[in-house]
mmCIF file of C-alpha atoms in Angstrom:
data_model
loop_
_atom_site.group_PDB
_atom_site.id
_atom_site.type_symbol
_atom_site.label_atom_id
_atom_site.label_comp_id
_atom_site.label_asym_id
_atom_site.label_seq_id
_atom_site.Cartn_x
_atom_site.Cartn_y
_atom_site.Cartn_z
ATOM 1 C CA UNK Z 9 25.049 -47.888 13.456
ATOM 2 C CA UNK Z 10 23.845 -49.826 15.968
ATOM 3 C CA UNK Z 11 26.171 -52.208 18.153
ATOM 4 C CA UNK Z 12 23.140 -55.108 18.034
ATOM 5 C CA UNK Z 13 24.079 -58.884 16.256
ATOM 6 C CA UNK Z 14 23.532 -58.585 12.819
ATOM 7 C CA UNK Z 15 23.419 -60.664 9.208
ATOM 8 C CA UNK Z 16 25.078 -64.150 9.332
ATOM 9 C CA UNK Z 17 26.238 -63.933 12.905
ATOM 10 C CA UNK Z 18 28.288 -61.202 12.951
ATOM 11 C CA UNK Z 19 27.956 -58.916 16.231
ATOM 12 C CA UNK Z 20 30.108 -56.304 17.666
ATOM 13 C CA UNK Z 21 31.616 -54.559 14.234
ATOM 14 C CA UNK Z 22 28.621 -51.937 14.394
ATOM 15 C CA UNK Z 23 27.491 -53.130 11.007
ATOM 16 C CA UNK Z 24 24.343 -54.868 11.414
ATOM 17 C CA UNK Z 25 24.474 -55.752 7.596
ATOM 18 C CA UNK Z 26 26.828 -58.406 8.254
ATOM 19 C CA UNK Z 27 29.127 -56.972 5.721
ATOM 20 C CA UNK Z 28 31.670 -56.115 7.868
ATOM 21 C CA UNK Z 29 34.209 -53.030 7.272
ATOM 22 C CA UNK Z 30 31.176 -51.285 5.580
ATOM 23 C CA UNK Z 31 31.140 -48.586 8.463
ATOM 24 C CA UNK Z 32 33.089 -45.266 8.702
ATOM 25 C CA UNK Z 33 32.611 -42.256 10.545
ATOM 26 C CA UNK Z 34 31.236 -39.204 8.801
ATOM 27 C CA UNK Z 35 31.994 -35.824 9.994
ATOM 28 C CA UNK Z 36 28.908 -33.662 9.816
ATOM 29 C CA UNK Z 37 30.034 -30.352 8.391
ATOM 30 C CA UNK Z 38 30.550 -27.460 10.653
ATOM 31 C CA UNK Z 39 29.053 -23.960 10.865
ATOM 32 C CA UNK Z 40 29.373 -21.530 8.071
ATOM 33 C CA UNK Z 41 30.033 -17.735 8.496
ATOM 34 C CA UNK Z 42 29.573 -15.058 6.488
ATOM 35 C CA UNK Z 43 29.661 -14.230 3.252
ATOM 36 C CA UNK Z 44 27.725 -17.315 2.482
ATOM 37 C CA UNK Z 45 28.049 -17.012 -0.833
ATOM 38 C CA UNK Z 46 25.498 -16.860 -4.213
ATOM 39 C CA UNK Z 47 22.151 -15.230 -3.155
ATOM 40 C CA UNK Z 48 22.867 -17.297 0.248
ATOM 41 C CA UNK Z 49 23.655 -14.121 1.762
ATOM 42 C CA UNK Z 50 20.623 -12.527 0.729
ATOM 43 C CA UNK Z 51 18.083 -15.536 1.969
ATOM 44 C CA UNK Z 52 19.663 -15.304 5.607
ATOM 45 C CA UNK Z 53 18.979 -11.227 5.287
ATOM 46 C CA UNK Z 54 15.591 -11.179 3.810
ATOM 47 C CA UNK Z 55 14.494 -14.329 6.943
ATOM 48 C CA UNK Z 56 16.076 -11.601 9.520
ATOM 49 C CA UNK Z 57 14.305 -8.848 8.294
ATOM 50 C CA UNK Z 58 10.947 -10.920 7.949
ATOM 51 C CA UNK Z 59 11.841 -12.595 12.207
ATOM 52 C CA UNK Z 60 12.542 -8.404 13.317
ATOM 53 C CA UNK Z 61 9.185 -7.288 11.943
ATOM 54 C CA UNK Z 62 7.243 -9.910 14.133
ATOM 55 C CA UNK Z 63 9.811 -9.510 16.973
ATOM 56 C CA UNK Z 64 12.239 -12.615 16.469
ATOM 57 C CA UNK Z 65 16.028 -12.220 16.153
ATOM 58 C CA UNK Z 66 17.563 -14.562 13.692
ATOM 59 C CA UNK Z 67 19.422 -16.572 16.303
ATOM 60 C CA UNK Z 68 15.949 -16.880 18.053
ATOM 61 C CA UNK Z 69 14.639 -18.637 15.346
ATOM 62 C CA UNK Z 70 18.473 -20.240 13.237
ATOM 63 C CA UNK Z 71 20.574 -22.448 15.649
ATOM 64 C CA UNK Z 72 23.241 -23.072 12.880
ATOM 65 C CA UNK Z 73 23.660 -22.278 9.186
ATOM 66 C CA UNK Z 74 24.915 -24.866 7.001
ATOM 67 C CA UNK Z 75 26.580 -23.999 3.743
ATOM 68 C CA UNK Z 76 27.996 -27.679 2.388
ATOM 69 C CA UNK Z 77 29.258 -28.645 -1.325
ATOM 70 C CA UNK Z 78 26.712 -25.435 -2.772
ATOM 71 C CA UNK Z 79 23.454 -26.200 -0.385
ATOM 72 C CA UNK Z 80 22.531 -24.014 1.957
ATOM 73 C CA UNK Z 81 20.916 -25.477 5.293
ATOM 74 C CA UNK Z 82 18.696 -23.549 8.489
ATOM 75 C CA UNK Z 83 18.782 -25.193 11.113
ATOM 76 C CA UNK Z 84 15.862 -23.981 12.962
ATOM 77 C CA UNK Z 85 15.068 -24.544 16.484
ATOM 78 C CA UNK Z 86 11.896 -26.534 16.447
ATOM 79 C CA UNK Z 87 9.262 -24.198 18.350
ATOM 80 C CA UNK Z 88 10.699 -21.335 15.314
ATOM 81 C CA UNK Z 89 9.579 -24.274 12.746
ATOM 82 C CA UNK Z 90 6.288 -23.143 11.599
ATOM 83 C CA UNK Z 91 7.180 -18.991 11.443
ATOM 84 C CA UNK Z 92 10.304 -19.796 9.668
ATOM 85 C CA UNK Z 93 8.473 -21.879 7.068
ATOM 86 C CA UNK Z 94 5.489 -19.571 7.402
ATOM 87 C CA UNK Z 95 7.881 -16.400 6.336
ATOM 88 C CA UNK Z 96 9.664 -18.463 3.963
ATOM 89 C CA UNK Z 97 6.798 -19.370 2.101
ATOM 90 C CA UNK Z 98 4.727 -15.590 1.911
ATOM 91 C CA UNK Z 99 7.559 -13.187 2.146
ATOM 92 C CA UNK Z 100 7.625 -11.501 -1.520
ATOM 93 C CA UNK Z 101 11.149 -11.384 -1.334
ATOM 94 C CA UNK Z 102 11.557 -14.946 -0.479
ATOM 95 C CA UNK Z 103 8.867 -16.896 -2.067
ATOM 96 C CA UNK Z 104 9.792 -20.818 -1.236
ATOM 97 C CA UNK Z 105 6.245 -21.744 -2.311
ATOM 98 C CA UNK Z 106 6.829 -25.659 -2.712
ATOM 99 C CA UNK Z 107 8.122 -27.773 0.020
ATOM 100 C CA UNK Z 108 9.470 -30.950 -1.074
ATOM 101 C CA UNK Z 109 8.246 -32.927 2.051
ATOM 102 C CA UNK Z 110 10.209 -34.280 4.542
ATOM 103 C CA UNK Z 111 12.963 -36.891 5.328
ATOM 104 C CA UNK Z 112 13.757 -38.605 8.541
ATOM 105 C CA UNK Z 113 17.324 -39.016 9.866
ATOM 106 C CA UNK Z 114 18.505 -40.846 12.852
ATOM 107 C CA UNK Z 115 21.707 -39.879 14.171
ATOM 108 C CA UNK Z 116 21.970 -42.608 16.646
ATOM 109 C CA UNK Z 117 25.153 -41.138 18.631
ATOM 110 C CA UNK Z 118 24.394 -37.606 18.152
ATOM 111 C CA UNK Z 119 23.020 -36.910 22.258
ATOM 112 C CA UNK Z 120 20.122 -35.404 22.741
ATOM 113 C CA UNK Z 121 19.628 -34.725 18.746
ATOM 114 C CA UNK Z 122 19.179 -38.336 17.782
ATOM 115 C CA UNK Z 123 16.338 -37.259 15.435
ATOM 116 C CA UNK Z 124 16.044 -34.875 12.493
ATOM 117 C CA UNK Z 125 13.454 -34.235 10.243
ATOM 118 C CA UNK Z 126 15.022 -32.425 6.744
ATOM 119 C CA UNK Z 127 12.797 -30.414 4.507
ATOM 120 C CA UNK Z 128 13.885 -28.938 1.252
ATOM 121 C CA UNK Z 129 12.362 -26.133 -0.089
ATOM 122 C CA UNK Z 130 12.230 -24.029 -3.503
ATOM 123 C CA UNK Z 131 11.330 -21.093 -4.302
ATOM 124 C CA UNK Z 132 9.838 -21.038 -8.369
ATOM 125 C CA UNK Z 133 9.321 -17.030 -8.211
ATOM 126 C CA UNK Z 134 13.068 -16.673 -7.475
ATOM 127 C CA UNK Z 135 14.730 -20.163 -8.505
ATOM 128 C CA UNK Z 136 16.127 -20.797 -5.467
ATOM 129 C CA UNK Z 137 16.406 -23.519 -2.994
ATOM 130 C CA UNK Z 138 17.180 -24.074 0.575
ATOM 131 C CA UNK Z 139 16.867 -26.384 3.396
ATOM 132 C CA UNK Z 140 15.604 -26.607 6.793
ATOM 133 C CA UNK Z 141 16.791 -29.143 9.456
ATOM 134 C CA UNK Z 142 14.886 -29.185 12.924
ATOM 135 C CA UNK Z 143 16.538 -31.942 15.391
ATOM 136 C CA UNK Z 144 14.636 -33.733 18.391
ATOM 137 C CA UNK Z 145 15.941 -36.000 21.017
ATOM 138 C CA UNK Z 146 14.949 -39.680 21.565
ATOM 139 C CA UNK Z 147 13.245 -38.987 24.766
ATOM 140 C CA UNK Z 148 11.219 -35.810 23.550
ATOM 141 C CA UNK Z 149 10.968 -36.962 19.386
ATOM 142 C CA UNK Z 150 8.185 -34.235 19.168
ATOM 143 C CA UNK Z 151 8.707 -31.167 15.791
ATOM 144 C CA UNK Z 152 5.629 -28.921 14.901
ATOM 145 C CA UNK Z 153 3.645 -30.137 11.917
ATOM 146 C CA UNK Z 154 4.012 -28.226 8.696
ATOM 147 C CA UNK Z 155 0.929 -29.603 7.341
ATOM 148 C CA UNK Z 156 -1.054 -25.929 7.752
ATOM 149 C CA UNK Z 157 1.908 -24.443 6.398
ATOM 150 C CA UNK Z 158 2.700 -26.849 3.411
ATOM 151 C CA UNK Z 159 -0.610 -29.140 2.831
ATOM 152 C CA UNK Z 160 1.289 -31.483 0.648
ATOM 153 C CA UNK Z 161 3.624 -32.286 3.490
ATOM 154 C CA UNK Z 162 0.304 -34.591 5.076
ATOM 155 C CA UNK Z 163 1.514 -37.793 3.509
ATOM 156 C CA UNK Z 164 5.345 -37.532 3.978
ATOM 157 C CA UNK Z 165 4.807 -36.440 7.516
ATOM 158 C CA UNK Z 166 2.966 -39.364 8.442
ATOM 159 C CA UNK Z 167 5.797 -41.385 6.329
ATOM 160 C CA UNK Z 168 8.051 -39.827 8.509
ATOM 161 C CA UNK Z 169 6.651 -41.203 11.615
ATOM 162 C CA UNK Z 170 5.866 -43.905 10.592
ATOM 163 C CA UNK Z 171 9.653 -44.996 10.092
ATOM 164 C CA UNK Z 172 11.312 -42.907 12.296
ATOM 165 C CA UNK Z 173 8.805 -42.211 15.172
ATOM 166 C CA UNK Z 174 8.885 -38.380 14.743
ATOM 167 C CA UNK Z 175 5.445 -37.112 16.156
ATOM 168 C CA UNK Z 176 4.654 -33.750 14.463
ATOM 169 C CA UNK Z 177 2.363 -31.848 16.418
ATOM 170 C CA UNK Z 178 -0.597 -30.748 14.850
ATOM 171 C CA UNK Z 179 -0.994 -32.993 11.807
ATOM 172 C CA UNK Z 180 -4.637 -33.685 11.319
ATOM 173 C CA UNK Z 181 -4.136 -37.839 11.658
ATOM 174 C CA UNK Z 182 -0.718 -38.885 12.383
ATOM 175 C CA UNK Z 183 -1.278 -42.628 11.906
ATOM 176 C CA UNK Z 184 0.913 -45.640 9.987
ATOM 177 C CA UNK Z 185 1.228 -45.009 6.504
ATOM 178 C CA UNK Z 186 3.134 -47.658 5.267
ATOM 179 C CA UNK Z 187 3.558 -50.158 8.029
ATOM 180 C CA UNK Z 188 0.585 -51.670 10.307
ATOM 181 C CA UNK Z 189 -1.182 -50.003 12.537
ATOM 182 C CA UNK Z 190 -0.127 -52.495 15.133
ATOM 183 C CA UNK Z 191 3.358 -52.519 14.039
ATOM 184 C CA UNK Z 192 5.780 -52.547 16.805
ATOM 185 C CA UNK Z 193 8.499 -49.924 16.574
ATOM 186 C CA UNK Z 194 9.966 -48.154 13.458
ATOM 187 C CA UNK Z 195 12.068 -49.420 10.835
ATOM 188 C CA UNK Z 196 14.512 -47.222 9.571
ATOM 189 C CA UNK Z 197 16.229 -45.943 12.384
ATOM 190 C CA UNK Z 198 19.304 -47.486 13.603
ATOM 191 C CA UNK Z 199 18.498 -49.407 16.429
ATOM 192 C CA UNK Z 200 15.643 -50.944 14.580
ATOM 193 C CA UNK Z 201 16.301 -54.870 15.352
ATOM 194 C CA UNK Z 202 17.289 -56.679 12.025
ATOM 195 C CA UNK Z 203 15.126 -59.741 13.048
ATOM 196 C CA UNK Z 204 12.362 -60.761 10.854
ATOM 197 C CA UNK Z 205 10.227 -63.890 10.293
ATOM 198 C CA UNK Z 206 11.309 -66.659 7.923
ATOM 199 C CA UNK Z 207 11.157 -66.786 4.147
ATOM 200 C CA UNK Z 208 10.333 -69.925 1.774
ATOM 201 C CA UNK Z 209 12.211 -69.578 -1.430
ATOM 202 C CA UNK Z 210 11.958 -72.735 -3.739
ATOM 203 C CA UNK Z 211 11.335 -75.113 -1.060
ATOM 204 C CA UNK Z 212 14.948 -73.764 0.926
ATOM 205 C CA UNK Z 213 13.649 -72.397 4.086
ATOM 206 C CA UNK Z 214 15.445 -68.672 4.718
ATOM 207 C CA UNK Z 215 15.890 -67.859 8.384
ATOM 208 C CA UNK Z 216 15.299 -64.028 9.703
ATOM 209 C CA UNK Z 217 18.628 -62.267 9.442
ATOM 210 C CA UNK Z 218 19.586 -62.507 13.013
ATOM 211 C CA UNK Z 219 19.473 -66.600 13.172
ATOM 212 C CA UNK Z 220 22.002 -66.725 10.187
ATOM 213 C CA UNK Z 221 25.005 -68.526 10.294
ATOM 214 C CA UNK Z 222 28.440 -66.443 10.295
ATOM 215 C CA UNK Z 223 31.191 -66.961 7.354
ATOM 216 C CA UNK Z 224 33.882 -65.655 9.435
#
C-alpha cells in the first residue's frame, strides 16, 4: 500500500487505513509447468493449436501460466489480448462463450506491471473456466478493448477505468461510469489520496480522513 499519511494521523506504517499492523506481504504465486492438471492441460493445447494455425506460437501470445489453489490463469501479453480471447471464444474445442467482465488490480510495487486488468471466462459448451490476466505499466496503462470481442464487457470496461485508469483501446466511449466526469484521479488504486471533504453527522462535524487525530 501506499507510504502516504493515512486515518487518524498515522503515516509511515504503509497502511493508509490507520489500522496499523493490517499490512503483510503476499507472494504472488509462481509459474506452473506441465502437467497442469484436470482438462488444464488440454485448454493450453487446444489455444496452441488454434495461435499455430494463424501463425502465433504460444509463448508469442502466453507470458506465464498460472495454475493456483485449482484456477488456471493466461497471462497474455497485451497486443495477443484480443486473438487469445477471439480463439477462446469461437474455437469448437474451446468454447469460453461468456466473459465475466473485468477487474482492475493495482500492484503498486510490482515495476513496470503496476496495472492488471483480470478477466474470467467460462466456457457453458464444455463447463469450464479460465482466466486471463494482461498487465500494463503506470507510464503506458494502455490494454486492447474486448468490447468487439465480448459486448457485455462495455460497462465493466469503462468501470475499470474509471477506478483504476486503465484505457482500453478501442472501446466505443471510454468515459466515467461511476465517478464524475470531472473527477480528478481514480479511486481504487493504491496511491489514491485518502483525503476527502467533511461530513455532518448529528450536528458532530467529521473531518476528511487525513485531518484526523492519531490514538497512538
Amino acid at each position: 500500500m501506499s507510504g502516504e499519511r493515512g486515518l487518524f494521523g498515522v503515516h509511515g506504517s504503509g497502511d493508509t487505513s490507520g489500522y496499523s499492523r493490517l499490512v503483510r506481504p503476499i507472494p504472488l504465486p509462481g509459474s506452473a509447468s506441465r502437467p497442469f492438471g484436470g482438462y488444464f492441460d488440454e485448454i493450453a493445447d487446444d489455444l496452441t493449436a488454434a495461435l499455430a494455425d494463424e501463425g502465433t506460437s504460444f509463448e508469442d501470445a502466453i507470458e506465464q501460466v498460472v495454475v493456483f489453489r485449482g484456477e488456471l490463469t493466461l497471462h497474455v501479453r497485451r497486443e495477443a489480448l484480443p486473438q487469445v480471447a477471439r480463439l477462446l471464444r469461437d474455437d469448437p474445442d474451446l468454447r469460453f462463450e461468456l466473459c465475466l467482465g473485468v477487474s482492475g488490480v493495482h500492484y503498486l510495487q510490482d515495476t513496470g506491471r503496476e496495472l492488471h486488468a483480470v478477466y474470467p471466462l467460462t466456457s457453458i459448451t464444455h463447463s469450464r473456466r479460465v482466466r486471463l490476466e494482461v498487465s500494463t505499466p503506470d507510464a503506458d496503462p494502455h490494454i486492447p478493448s474486448l468490447v468487439g470481442v465480448y459486448p457485455t464487457n462495455d460497462w465493466h470496461e469503462r468501470e475499470t477505468y474509471d477506478f483504476f485508469g486503465i484505457v482500453f483501446d478501442g472501446h466505443p466511449a471510454l468515459t466515467r461510469i461511476e465517478m464524475p466526469d470531472d473527477w480528478n484521479g481514480h479511486p481504487q488504486r493504491k496511491d489514491y489520496p485518502l483525503g476527502g471533504i467533511p461530513v455532518e453527522y448529528k450536528g458532530a462535524r467529521i473531518p476528511p480522513p487525513d485531518e484526523r487525530r492519531s490514538y497512538t
